[in-house]
mmCIF file of C-alpha atoms in Angstrom:
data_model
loop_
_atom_site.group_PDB
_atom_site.id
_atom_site.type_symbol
_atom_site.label_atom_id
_atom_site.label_comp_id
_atom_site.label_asym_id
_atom_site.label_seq_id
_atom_site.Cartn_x
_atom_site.Cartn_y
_atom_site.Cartn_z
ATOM 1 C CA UNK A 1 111.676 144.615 68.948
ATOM 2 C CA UNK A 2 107.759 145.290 68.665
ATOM 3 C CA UNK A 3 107.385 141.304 67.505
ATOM 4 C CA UNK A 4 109.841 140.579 70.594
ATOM 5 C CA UNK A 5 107.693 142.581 72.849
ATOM 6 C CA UNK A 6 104.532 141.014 71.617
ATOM 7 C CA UNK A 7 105.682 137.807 72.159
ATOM 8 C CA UNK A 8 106.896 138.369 75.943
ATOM 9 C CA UNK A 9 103.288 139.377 76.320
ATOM 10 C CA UNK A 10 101.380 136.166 74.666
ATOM 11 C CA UNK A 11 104.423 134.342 77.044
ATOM 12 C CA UNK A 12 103.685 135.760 80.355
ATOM 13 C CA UNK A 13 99.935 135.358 79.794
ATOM 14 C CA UNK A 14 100.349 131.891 78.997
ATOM 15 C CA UNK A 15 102.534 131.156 81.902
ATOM 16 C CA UNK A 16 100.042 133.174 84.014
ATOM 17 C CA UNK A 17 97.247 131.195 82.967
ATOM 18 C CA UNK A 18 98.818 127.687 83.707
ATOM 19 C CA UNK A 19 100.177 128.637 86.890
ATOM 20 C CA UNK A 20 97.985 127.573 90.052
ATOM 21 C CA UNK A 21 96.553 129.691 92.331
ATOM 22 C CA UNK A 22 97.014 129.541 96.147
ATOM 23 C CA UNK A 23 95.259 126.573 97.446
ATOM 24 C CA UNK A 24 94.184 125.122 94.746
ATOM 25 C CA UNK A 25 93.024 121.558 92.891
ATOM 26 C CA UNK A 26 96.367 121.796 91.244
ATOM 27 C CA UNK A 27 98.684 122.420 94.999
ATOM 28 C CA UNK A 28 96.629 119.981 96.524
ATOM 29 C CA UNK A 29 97.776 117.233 93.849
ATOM 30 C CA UNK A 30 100.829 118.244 93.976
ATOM 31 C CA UNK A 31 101.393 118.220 97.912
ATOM 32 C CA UNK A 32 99.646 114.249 97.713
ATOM 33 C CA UNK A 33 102.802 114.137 95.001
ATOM 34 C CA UNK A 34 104.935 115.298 97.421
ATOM 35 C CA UNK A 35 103.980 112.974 100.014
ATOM 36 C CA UNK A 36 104.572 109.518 98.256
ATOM 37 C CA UNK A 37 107.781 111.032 97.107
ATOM 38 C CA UNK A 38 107.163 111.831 93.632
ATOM 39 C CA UNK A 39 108.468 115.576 92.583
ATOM 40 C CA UNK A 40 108.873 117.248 89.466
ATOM 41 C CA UNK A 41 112.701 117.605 88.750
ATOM 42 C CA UNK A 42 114.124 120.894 87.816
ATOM 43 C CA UNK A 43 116.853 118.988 85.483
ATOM 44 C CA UNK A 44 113.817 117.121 83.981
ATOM 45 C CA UNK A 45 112.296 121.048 82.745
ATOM 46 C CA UNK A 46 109.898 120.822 85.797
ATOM 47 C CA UNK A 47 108.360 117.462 84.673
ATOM 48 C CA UNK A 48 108.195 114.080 86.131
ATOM 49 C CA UNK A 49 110.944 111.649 85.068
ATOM 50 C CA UNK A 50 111.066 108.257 84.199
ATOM 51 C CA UNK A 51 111.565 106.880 88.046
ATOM 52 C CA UNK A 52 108.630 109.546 89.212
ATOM 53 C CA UNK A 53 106.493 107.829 86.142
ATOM 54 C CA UNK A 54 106.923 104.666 87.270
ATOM 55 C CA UNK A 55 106.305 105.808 91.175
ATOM 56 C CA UNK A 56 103.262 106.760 89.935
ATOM 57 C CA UNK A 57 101.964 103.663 88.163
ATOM 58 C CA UNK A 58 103.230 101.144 90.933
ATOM 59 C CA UNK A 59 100.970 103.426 93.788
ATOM 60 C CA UNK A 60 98.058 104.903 91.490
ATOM 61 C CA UNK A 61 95.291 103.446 93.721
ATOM 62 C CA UNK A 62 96.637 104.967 96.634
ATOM 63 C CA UNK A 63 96.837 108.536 94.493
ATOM 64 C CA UNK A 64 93.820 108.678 92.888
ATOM 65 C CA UNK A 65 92.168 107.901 96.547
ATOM 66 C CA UNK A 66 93.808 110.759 97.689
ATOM 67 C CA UNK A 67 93.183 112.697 94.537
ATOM 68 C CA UNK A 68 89.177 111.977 94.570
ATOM 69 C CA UNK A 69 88.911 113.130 98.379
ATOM 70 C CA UNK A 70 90.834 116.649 97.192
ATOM 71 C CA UNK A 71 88.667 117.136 94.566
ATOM 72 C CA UNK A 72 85.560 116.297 96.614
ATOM 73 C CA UNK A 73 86.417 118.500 99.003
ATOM 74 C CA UNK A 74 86.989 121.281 96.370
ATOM 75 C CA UNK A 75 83.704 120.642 94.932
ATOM 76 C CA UNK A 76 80.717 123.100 94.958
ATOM 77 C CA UNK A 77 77.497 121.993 96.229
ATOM 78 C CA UNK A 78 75.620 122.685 93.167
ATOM 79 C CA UNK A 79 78.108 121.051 90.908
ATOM 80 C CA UNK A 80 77.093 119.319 87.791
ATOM 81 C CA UNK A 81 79.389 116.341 88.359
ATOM 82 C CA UNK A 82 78.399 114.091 91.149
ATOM 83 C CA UNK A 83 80.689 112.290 94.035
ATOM 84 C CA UNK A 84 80.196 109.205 92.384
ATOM 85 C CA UNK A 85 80.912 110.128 89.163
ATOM 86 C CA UNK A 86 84.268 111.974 90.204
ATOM 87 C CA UNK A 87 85.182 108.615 92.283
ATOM 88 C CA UNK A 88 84.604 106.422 89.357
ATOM 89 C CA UNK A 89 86.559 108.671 86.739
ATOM 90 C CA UNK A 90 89.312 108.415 89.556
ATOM 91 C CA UNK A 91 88.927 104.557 89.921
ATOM 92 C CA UNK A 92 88.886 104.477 86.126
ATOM 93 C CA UNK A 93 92.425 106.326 85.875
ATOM 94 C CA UNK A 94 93.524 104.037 88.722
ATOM 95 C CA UNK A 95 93.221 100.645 86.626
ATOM 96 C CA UNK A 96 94.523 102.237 83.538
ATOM 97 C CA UNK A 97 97.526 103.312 85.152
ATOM 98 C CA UNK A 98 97.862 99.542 87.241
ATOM 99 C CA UNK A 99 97.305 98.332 83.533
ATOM 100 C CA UNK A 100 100.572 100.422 82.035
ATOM 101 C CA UNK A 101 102.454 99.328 85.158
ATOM 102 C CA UNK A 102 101.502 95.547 84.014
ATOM 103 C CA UNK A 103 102.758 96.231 80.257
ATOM 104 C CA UNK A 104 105.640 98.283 81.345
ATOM 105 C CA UNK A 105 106.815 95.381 83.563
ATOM 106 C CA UNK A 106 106.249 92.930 81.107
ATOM 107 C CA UNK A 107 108.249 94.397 78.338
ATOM 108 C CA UNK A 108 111.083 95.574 80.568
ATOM 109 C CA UNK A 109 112.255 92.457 81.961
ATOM 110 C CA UNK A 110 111.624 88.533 81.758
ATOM 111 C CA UNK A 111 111.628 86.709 84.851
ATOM 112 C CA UNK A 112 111.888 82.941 83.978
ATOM 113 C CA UNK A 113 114.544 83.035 81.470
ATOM 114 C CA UNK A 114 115.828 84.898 77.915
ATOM 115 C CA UNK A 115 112.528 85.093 75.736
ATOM 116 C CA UNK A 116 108.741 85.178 77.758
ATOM 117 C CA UNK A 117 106.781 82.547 78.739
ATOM 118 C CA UNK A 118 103.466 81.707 77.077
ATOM 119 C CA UNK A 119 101.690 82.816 79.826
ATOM 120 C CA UNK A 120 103.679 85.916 80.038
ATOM 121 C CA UNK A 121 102.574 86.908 76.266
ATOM 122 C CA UNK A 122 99.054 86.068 77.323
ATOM 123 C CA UNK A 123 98.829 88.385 80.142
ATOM 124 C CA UNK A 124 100.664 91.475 78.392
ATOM 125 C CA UNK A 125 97.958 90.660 75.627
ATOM 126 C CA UNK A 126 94.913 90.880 78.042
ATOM 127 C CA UNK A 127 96.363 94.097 79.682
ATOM 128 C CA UNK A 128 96.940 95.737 76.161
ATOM 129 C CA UNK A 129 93.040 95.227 74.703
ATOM 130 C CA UNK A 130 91.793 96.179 78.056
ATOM 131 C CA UNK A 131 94.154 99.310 78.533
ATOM 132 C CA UNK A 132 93.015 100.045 74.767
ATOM 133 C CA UNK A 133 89.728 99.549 75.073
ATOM 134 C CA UNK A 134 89.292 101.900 78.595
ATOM 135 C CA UNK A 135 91.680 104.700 76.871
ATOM 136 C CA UNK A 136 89.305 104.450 73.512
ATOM 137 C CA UNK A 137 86.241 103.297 74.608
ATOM 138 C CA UNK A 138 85.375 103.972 77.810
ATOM 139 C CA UNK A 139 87.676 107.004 78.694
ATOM 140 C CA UNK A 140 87.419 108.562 75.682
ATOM 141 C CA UNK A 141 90.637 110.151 76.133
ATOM 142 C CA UNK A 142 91.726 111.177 72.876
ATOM 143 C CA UNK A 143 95.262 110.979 71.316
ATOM 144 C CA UNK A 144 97.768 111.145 68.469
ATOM 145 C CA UNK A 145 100.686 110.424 69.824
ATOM 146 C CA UNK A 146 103.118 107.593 67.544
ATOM 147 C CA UNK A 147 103.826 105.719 70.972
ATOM 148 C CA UNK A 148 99.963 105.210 71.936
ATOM 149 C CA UNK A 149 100.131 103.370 68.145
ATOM 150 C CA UNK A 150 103.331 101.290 68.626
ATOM 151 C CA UNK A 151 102.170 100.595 72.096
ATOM 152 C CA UNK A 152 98.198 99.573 71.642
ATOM 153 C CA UNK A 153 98.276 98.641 68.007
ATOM 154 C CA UNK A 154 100.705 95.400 68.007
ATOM 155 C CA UNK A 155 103.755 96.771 67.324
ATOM 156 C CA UNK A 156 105.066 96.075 71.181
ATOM 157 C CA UNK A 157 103.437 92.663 71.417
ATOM 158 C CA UNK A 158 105.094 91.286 68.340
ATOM 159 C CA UNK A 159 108.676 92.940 69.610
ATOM 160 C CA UNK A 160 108.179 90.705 72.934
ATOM 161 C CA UNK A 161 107.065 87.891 71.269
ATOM 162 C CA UNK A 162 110.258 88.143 68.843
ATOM 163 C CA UNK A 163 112.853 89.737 70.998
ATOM 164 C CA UNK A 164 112.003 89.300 74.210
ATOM 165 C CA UNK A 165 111.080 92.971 75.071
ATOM 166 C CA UNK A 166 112.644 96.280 74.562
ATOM 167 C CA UNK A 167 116.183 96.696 74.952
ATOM 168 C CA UNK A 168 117.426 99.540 78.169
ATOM 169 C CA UNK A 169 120.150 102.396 77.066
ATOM 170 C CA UNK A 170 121.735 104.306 79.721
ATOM 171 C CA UNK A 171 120.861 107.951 79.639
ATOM 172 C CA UNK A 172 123.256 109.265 82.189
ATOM 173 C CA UNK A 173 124.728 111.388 79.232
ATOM 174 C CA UNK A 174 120.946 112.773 77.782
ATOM 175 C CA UNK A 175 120.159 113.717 81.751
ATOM 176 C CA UNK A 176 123.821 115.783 81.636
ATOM 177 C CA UNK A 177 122.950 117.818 78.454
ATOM 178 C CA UNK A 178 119.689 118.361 80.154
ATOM 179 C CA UNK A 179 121.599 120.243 83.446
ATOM 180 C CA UNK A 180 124.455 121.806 81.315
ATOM 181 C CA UNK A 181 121.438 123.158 79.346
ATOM 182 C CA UNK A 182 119.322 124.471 82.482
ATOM 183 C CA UNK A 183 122.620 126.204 84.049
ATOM 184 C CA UNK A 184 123.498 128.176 80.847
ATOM 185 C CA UNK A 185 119.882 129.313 80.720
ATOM 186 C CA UNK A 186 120.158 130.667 84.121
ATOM 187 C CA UNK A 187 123.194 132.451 83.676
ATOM 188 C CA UNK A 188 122.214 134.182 80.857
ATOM 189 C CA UNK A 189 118.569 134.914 82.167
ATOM 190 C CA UNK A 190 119.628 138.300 82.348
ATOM 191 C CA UNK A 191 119.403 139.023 78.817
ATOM 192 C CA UNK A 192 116.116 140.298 78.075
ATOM 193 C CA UNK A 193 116.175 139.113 73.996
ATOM 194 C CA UNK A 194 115.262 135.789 73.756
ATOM 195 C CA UNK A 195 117.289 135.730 70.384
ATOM 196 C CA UNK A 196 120.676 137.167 71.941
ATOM 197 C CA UNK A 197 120.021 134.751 75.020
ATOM 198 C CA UNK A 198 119.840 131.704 73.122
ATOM 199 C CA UNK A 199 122.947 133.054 70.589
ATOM 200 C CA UNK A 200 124.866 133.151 73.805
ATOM 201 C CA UNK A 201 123.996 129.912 74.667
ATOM 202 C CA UNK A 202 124.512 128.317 71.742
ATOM 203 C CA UNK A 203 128.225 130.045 71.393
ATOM 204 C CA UNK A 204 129.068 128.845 75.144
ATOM 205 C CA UNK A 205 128.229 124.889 74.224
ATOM 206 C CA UNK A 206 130.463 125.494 71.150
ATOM 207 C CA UNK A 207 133.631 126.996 73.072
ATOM 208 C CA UNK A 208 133.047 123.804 75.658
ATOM 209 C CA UNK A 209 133.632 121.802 72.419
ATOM 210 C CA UNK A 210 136.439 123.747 71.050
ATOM 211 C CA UNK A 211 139.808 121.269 70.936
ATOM 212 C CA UNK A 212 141.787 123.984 72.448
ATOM 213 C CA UNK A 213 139.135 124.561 75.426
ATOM 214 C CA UNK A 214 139.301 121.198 76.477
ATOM 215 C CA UNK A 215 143.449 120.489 76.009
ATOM 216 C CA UNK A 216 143.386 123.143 78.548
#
């Protein structure tokens, strides 16, 4: 119970800390969200799906407009970081986000015909080493994730080149777990043990797979 205890503490601090304050940077992005109709999903655990992702890239020159003139507005006069400097960190996020929308459309679907055109290959190529070199180089932004590697380190190239791109899978079924999950969380919200809460859980999604449940 003590470990339990100490625990809800280091949560509610945490939460505390990453939740905005009243008029802040963080509301003002999210109402210039709001307004090219991109929302966090409660299904999605508060986080942008894969339709609000591509929203996103498709009108990131519009955002990151908007974005700059919040966070100019925001800004103190004696701030280290200049007006220019904040506009071209936001034009730099811009392009690398046009650049993903370029790879992602070239990988999800061919328009002239079953495998990609030379020119095709060429221009995914281009956007790759520049989206590379501005995430690496010039951006600095640092990460370890296995999909920056398969993306920016030839792996996807040589899949288009071979295959013709990356395959789609349907995931109605992934996006149903996800709500089944959120509504048993709520209903047992109650219990103040995380351990009990997520044993009751877990013992609900096994009765909804019990044979006998589901003859009835």
């Amino acid at each position: 119970r003590k470990e339990e205890a100490k625990a809800k503490v280091s949560y509610d601090e945490m939460v505390k800390r990453h939740n905005s304050r009243i008029a802040s940077l963080h509301q003002d992005f999210d109402v210039v969200f709001r307004s090219h109709n991109i929302k966090k999903e409660h299904y999605h655990g508060g986080k942008y799906n894969g339709v609000n992702c591509i929203r996103i890239m498709e009108k990131a020159t519009v955002l990151f407009t908007d974005f700059c003139t919040a966070i100019m507005a925001k800004k103190v006069p004696d701030a280290e970081v200049s007006n220019d400097e904040v506009n071209l960190k936001c034009q730099q996020f811009a392009r690398l986000m046009g650049l993903l929308d370029v790879i992602w459309s070239n990988v999800r679907g061919i328009d002239a015909g079953l495998l990609p055109t030379e020119a095709q290959t060429q221009q995914l190529r281009r956007a790759l080493a520049e989206a590379k070199q501005m995430w690496t180089t010039t951006m600095n932004i640092k990460t370890l994730q296995p999909k920056w590697h398969l993306t920016f380190d030839g792996h996807l190239l040589q899949q288009v080149i071979k295959y013709g791109g990356l395959a789609d899978k349907s995931d109605d079924t992934i996006e149903f777990q996800h709500q089944i999950l959120m509504k048993l969380r709520d209903r047992y919200r109650s219990i103040t043990s995380y351990q009990k809460r997520e044993t009751c859980i877990r013992r609900e999604l096994r009765r909804r797979k019990s044979p006998e449940i589901q003859a009835h």
